[in-house]
Short mmCIF file of C-alpha atoms in Angstrom, two decimals:
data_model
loop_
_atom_site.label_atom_id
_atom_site.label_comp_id
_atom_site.label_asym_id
_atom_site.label_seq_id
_atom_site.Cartn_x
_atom_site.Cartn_y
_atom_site.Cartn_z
CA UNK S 300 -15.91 1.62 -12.59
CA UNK S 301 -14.84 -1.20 -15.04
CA UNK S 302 -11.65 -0.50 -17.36
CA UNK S 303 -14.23 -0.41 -20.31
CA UNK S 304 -16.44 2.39 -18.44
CA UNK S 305 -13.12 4.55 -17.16
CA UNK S 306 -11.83 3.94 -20.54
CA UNK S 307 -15.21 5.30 -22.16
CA UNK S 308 -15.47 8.07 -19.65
CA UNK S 309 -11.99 9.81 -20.53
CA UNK S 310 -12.87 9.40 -24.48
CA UNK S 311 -16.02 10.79 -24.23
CA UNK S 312 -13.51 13.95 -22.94
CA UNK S 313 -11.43 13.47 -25.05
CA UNK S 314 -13.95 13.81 -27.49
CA UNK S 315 -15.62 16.76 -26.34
CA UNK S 316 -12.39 18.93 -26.98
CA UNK S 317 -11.27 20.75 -29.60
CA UNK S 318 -7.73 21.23 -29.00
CA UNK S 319 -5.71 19.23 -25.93
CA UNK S 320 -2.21 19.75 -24.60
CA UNK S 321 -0.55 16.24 -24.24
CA UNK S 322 2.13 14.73 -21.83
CA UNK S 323 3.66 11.55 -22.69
CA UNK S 324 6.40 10.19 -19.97
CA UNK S 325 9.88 9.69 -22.39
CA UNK S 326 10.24 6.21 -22.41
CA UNK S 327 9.46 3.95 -25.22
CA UNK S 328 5.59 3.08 -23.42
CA UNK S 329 5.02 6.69 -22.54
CA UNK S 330 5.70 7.84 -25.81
CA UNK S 331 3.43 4.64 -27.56
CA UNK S 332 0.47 5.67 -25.61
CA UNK S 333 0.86 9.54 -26.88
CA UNK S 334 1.19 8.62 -30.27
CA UNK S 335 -1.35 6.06 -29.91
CA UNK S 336 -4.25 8.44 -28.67
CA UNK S 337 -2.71 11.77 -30.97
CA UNK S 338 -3.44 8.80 -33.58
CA UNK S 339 -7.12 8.85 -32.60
CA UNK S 340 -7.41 12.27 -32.08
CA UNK S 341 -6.62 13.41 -35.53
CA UNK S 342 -8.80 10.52 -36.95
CA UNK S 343 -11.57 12.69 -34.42
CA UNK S 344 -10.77 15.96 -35.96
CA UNK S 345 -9.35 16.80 -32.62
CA UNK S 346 -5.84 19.84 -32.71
CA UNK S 347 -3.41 18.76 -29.96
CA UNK S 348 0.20 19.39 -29.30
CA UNK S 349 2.42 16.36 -27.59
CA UNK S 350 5.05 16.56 -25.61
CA UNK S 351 7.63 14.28 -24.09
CA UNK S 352 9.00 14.91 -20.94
CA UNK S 353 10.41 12.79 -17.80
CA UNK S 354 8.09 14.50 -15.66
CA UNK S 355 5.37 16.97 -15.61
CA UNK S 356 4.72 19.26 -12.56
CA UNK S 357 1.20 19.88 -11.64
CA UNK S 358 2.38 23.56 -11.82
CA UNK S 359 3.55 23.50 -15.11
CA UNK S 360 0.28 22.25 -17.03
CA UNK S 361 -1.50 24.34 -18.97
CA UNK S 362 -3.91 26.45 -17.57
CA UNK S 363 -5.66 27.93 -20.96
CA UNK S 364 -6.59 24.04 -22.31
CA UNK S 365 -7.23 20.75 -21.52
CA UNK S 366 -4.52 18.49 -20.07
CA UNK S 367 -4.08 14.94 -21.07
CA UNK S 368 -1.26 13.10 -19.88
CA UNK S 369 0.16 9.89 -20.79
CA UNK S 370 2.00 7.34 -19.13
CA UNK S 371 2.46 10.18 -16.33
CA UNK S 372 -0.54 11.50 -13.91
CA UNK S 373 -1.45 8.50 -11.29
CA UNK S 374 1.23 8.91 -8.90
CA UNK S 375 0.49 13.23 -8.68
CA UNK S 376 -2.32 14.01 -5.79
CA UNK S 377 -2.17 17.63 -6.76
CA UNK S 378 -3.26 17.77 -10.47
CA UNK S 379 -6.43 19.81 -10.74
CA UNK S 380 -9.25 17.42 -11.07
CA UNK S 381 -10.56 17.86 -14.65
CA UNK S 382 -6.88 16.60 -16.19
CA UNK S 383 -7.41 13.55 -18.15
CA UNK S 384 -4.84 10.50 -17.26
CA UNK S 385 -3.95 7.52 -19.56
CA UNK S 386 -1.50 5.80 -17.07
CA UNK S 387 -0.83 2.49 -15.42
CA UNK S 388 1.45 3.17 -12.06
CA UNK S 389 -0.10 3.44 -8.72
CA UNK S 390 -3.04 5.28 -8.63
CA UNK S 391 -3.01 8.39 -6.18
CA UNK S 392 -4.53 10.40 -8.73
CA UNK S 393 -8.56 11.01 -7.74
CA UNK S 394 -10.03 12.61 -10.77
CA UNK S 395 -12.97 11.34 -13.05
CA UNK S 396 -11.03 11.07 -15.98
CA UNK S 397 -8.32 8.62 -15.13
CA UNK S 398 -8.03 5.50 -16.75
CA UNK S 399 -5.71 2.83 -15.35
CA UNK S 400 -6.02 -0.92 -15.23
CA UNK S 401 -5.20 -1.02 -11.85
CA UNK S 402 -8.20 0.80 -11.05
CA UNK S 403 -10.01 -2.07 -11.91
CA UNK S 404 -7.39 -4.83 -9.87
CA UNK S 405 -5.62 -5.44 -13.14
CA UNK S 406 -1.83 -5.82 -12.42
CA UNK S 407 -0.43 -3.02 -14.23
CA UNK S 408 3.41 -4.36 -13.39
CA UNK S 409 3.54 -7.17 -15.31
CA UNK S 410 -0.19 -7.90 -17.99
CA UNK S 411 -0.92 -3.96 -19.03
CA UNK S 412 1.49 -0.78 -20.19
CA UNK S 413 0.17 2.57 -20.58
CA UNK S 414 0.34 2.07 -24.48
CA UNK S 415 -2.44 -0.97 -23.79
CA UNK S 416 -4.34 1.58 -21.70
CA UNK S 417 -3.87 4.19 -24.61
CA UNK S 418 -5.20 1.93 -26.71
CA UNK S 419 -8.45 0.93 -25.02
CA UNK S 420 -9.56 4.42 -24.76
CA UNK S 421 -8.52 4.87 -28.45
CA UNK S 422 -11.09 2.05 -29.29
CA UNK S 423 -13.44 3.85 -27.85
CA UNK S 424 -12.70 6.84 -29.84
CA UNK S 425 -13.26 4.89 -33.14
CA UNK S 426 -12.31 1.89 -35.16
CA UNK S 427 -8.33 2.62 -34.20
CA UNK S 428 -7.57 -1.47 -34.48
CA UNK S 429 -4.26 -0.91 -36.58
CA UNK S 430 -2.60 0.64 -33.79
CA UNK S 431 -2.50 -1.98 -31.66
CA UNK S 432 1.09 -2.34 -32.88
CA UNK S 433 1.98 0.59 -30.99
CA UNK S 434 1.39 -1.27 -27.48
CA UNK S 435 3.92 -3.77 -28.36
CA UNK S 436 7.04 -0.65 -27.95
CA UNK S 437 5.08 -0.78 -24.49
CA UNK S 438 5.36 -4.00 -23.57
CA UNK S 439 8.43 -4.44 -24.12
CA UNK S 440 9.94 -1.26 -23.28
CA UNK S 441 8.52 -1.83 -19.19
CA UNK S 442 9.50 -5.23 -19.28
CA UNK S 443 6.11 -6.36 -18.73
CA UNK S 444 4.73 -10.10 -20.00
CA UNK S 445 2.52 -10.68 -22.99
CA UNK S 446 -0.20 -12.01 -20.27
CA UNK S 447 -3.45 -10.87 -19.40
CA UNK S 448 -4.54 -7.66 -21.18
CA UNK S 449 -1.32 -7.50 -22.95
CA UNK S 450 -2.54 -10.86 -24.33
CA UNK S 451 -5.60 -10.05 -25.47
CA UNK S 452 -4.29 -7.30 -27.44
CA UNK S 453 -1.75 -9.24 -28.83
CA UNK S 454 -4.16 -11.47 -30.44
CA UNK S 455 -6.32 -8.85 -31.39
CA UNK S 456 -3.67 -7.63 -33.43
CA UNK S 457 -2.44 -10.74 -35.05
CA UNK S 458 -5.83 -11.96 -35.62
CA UNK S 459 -6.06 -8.58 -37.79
CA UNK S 460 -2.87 -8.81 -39.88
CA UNK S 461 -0.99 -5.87 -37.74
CA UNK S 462 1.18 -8.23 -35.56
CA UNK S 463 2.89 -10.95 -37.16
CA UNK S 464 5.12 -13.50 -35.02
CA UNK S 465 8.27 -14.91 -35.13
CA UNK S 466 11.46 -16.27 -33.34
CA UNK S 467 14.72 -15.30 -33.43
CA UNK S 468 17.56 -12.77 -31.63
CA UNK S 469 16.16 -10.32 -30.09
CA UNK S 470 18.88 -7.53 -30.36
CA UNK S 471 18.29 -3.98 -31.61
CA UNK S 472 20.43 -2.43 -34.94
CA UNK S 473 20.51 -2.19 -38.88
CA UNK S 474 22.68 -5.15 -39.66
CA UNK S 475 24.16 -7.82 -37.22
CA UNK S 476 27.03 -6.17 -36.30
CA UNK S 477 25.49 -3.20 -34.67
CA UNK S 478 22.93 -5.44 -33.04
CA UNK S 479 25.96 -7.07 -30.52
CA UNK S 480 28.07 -3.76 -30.22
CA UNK S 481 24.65 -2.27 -29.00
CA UNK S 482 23.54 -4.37 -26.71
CA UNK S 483 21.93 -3.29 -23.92
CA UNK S 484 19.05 -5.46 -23.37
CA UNK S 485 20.75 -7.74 -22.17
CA UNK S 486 24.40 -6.13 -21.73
CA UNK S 487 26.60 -8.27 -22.40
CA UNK S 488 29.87 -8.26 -20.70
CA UNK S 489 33.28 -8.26 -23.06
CA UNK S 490 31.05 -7.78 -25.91
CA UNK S 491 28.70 -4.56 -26.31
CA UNK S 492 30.34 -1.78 -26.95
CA UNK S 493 33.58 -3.39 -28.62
CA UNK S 494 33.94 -3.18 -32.18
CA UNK S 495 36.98 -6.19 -31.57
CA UNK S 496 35.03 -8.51 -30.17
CA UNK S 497 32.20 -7.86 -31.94
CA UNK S 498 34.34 -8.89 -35.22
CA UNK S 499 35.84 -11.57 -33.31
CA UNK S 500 32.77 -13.06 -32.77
CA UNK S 501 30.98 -13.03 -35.98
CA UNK S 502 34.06 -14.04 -37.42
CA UNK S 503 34.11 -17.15 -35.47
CA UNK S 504 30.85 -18.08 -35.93
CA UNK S 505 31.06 -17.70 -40.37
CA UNK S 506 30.09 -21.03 -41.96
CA UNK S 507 31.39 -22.05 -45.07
CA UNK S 508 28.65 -19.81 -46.80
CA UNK S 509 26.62 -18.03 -43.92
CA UNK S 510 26.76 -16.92 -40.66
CA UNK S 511 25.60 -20.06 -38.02
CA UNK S 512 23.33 -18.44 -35.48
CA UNK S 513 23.87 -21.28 -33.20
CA UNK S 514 27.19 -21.29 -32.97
CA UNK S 515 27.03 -16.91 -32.66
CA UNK S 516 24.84 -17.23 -29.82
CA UNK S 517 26.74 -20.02 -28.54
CA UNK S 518 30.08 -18.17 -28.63
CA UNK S 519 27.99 -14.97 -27.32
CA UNK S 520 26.51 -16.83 -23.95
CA UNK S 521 30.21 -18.83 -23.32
CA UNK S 522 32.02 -15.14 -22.98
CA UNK S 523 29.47 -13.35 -21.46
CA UNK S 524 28.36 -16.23 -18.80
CA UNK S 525 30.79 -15.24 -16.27
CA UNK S 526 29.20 -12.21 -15.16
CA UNK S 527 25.42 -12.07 -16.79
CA UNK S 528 22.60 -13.00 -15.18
CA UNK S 529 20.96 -16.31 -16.03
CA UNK S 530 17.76 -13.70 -17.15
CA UNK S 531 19.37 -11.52 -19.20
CA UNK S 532 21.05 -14.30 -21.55
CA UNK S 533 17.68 -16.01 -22.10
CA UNK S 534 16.69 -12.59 -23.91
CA UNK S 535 19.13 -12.66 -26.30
CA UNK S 536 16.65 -14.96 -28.53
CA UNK S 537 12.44 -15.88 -28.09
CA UNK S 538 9.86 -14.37 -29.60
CA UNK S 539 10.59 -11.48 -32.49
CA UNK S 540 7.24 -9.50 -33.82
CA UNK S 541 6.67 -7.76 -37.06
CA UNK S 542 4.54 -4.47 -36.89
CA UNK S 543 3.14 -4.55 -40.54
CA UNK S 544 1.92 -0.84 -39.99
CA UNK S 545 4.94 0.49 -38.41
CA UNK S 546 8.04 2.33 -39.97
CA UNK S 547 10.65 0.29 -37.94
CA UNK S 548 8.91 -3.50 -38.77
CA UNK S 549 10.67 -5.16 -36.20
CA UNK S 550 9.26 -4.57 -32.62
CA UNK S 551 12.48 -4.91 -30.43
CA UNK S 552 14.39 -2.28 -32.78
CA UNK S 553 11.54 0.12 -32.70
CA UNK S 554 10.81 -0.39 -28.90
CA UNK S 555 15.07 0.61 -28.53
CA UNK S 556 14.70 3.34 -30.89
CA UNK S 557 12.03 5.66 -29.82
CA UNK S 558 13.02 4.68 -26.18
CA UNK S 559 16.57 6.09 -26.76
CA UNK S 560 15.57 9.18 -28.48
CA UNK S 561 13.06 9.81 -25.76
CA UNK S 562 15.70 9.59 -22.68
CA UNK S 563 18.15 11.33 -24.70
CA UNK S 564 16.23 14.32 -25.51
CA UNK S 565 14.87 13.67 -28.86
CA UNK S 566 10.99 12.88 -27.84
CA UNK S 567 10.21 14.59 -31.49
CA UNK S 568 12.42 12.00 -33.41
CA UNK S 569 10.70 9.16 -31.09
CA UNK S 570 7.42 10.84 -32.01
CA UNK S 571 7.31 10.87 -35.70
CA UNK S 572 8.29 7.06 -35.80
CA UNK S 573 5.23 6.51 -33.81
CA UNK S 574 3.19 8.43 -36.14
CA UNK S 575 4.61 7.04 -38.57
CA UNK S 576 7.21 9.32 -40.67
CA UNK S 577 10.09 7.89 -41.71
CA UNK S 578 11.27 11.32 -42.67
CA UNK S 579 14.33 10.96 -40.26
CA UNK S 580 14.16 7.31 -39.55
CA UNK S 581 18.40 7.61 -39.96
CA UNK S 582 18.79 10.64 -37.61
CA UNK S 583 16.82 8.32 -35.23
CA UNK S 584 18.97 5.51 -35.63
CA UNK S 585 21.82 7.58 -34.89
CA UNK S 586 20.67 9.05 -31.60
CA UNK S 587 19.82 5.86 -30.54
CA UNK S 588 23.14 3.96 -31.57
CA UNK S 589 25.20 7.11 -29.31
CA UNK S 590 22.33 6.72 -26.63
CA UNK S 591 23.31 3.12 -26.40
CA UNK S 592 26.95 3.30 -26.88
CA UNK S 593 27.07 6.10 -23.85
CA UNK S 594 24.76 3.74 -21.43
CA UNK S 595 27.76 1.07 -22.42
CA UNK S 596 30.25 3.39 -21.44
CA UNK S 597 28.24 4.56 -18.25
CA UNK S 598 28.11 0.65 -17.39
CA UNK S 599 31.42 -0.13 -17.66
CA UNK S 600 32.85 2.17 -15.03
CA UNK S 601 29.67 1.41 -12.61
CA UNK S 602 30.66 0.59 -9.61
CA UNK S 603 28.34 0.88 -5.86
CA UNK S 604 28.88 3.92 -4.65
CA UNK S 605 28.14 2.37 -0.93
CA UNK S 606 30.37 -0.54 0.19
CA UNK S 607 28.54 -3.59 0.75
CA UNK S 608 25.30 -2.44 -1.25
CA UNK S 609 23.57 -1.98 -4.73
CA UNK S 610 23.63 1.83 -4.77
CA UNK S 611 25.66 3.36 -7.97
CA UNK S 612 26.27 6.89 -9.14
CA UNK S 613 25.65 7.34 -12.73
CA UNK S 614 27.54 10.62 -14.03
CA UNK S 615 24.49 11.61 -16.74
CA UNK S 616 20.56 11.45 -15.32
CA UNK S 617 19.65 10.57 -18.85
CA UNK S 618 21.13 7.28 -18.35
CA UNK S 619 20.27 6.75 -14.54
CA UNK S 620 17.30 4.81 -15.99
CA UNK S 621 18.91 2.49 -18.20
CA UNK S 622 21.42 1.93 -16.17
CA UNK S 623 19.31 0.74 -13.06
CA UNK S 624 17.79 -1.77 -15.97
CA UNK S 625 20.63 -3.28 -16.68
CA UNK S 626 22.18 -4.06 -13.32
CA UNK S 627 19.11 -4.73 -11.88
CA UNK S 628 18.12 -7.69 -14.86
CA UNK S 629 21.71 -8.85 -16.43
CA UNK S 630 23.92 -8.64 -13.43
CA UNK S 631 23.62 -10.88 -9.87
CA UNK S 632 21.82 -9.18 -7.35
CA UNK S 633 20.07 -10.29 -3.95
CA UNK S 634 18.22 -6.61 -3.63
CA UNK S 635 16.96 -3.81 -4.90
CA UNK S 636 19.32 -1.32 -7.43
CA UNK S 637 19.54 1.78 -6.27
CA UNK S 638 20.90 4.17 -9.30
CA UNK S 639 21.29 8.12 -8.92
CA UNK S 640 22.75 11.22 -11.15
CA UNK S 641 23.11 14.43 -10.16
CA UNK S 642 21.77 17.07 -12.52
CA UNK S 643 22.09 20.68 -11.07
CA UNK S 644 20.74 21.40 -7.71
CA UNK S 645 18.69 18.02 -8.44
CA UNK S 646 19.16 14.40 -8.42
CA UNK S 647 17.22 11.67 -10.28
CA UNK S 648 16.97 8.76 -8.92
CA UNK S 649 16.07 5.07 -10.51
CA UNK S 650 15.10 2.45 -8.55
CA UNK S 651 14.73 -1.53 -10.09
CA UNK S 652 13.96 -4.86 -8.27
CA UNK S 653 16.21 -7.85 -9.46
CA UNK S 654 14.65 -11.13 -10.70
CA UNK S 655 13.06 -13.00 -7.85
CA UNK S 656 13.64 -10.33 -5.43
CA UNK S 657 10.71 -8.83 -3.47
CA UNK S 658 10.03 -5.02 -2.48
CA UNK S 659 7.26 -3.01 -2.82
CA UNK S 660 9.53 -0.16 -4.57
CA UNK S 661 6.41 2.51 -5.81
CA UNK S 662 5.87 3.53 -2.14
CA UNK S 663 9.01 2.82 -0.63
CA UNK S 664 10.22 5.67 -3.00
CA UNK S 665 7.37 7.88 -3.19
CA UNK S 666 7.44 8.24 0.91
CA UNK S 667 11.30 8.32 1.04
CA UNK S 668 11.00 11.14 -1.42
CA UNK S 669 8.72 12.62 0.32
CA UNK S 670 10.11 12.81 3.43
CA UNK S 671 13.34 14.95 1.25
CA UNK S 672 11.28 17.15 -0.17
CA UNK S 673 11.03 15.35 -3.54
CA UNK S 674 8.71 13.41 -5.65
CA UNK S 675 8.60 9.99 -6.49
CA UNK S 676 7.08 6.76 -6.93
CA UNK S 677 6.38 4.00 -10.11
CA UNK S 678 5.38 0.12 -9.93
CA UNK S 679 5.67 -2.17 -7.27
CA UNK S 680 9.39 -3.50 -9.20
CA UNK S 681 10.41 -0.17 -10.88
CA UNK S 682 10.34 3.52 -9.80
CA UNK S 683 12.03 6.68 -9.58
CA UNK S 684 12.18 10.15 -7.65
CA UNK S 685 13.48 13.53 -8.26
CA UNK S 686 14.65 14.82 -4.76
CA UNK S 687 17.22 17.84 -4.23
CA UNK S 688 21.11 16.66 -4.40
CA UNK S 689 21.11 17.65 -0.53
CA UNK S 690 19.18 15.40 0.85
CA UNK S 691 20.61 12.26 -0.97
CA UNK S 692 22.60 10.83 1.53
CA UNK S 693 19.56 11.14 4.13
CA UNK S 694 17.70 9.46 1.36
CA UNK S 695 20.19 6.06 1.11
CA UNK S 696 20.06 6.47 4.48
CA UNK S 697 16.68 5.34 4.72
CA UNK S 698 16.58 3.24 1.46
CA UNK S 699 19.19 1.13 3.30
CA UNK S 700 17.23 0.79 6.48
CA UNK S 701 13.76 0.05 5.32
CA UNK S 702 15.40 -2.70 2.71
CA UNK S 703 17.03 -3.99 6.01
CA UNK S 704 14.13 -4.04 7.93
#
């Protein structure tokens, strides 16, 4: 079927419910595409209950309503066959109601996030156009390119007055001080997390009456050069959008927001923001600022856990995630990152291709995981596995060797 007919086929179930349990992975585009179609379904009269996890067992579903799961679902070949899936990894995942774009050869890597998908099948729920600036928290939050599907949306949503366009820096945080000491996207070396050079470099880029952006990112790009990647400083400024429905305006800082507060345990927080309360938009801000400020810590005492290789050991699974990002995009690598935590008897693993770098990481890691009596997989350039903390040396083991081969 067509992305329109898949998309029609799991709203017409949607539709046919009267109350649904929903699943929405806990990054900033799972957590989009939940709010997105709970958006939809209270327009449709329709009770639900959402929440965010990292991952959902086929086990642990309901069993006494419908299942809808967002952002999670493709990768699972056990989930019983009537569960409805708004996803976009790689589809393993047979049931009828299962809309992904890559289900109809659309490259759901780079032109279309689960929050686009969400979206689709919201259309064809009802008029739901003003939400089309919760795909953007989506787009950016996987990384992915405003390209293809993405695109269209994009347009649709400036075209209607939702979206409006900019340029300008790209960093996260309430006033331009927080935006450099929480950097993370890029990290910038000798600079996030500092309050010192943080001052130090505003100060030295005041003009006689205002602060000179130039010479800021200028003075930003010179320190952090030395050990940055070439990528991550060319995101430091580009193209800023303003989400005219949406309690945080600006897209990067709500993209950063709910993400944080989704990793870090606080899916309800990231919620509300998406549905648009600003009831707590300060507790929010909060979670996210000591979200970012402990991946800055995690990052600066990263180091490869394996001589000669880009495997680290991150001391807090919530982070393993953000922490693959970052080494993976803003520092120089010639391979696949490799990031695990230990959590318990468990270990998560996150798994990121560099810039340029080729692997086919969803089923490298979905069969590796496998194979230690885990579960895993993602995109082609991103993925992750949950595997028991006893079988994660055999596991390097044979990341090492099929990266070698």
């Amino acid at each position: 079927m067509s992305l329109a007919e898949t998309a029609k086929t799991v709203a017409d179930q949607i539709r046919r419910q009267q109350y649904i349990e929903v699943y929405a992975h806990h990054d900033a585009d799972g957590i989009a595409a939940g709010a997105i179609l709970c958006h939809a379904m209270l327009r449709s009269g329709i009770r639900f209950r959402l929440r965010v996890c990292a991952e959902i067992p086929s086990a642990a579903l309901s069993r006494d309503a419908a299942s809808l799961l967002c952002d999670l679902g493709s990768g699972m070949e056990d989930l019983p066959p009537e569960t409805m899936v708004v996803d976009h990894h790689l589809p393993l995942f047979r049931g009828q109601f299962h809309a992904n774009p890559r289900l109809d050869k659309i490259d759901g890597d780079r032109e279309f996030s689960a929050a686009g998908m969400a979206y689709i099948v919201a259309q064809e729920m009802g008029d739901n156009r003003d939400l089309a600036g919760l795909v953007i928290p989506g787009i950016i939050g996987d990384g992915q390119e405003f390209a293809g599907r993405n695109l269209e949306i994009f347009n649709e949503g400036v075209a209607n007055g939702i979206i409006v366009p900019d340029r300008g820096m790209t960093l996260a945080g309430r006033d331009m001080a927080e935006k450099w000491l929480l950097a993370t996207c890029p990290y910038l070396e000798g600079i996030s997390g500092d309050d010192s050079a943080v001052a130090d470099l505003l100060t030295g880029a005041q003009g006689a009456n205002s602060l000179r952006l130039d010479t800021l990112m200028s003075l930003a790009v010179l320190k952090s050069a030395p050990q940055t990647s070439a990528e991550g400083l060319a995101l430091l400024y580009g193209d800023t959008l303003h989400l005219q429905r949406e309690v945080i305006e600006d897209a990067h800082a709500l993209t950063a927001v709910i993400d944080a507060c989704g990793k870090s345990g606080h899916g309800d927080l990231a919620v509300a923001l998406c549905l648009r309360s600003s009831a707590e938009i300060d507790k929010a801000w909060e979670v996210a600022r000591r979200h970012h400020l402990d991946v800055i810590g995690a990052l600066k005492t990263a180091h490869p856990a394996h001589e000669g290789d880009a495997v680290y050991e991150c001391q807090d699974a919530t982070l393993a995630s953000d922490i693959a990002d970052v080494l993976a995009r803003d520092r120089v690598h010639q391979a696949p990152v490799l990031v695990y935590a230990r959590s318990g008897e468990a270990c998560r693993i996150s798994a990121r291709s560099p810039h340029g770098v080729t692997a086919d990481l969803g089923p490298l890691v979905r069969n590796l995981a496998a194979a230690c009596g885990g579960d895993g997989g993602g995109h082609h350039t991103r993925a992750g596995a949950t595997i028991p903390c006893d079988q994660l040396e055999a596991f390097v083991k044979e990341w090492q060797e099929a990266l070698a081969a």
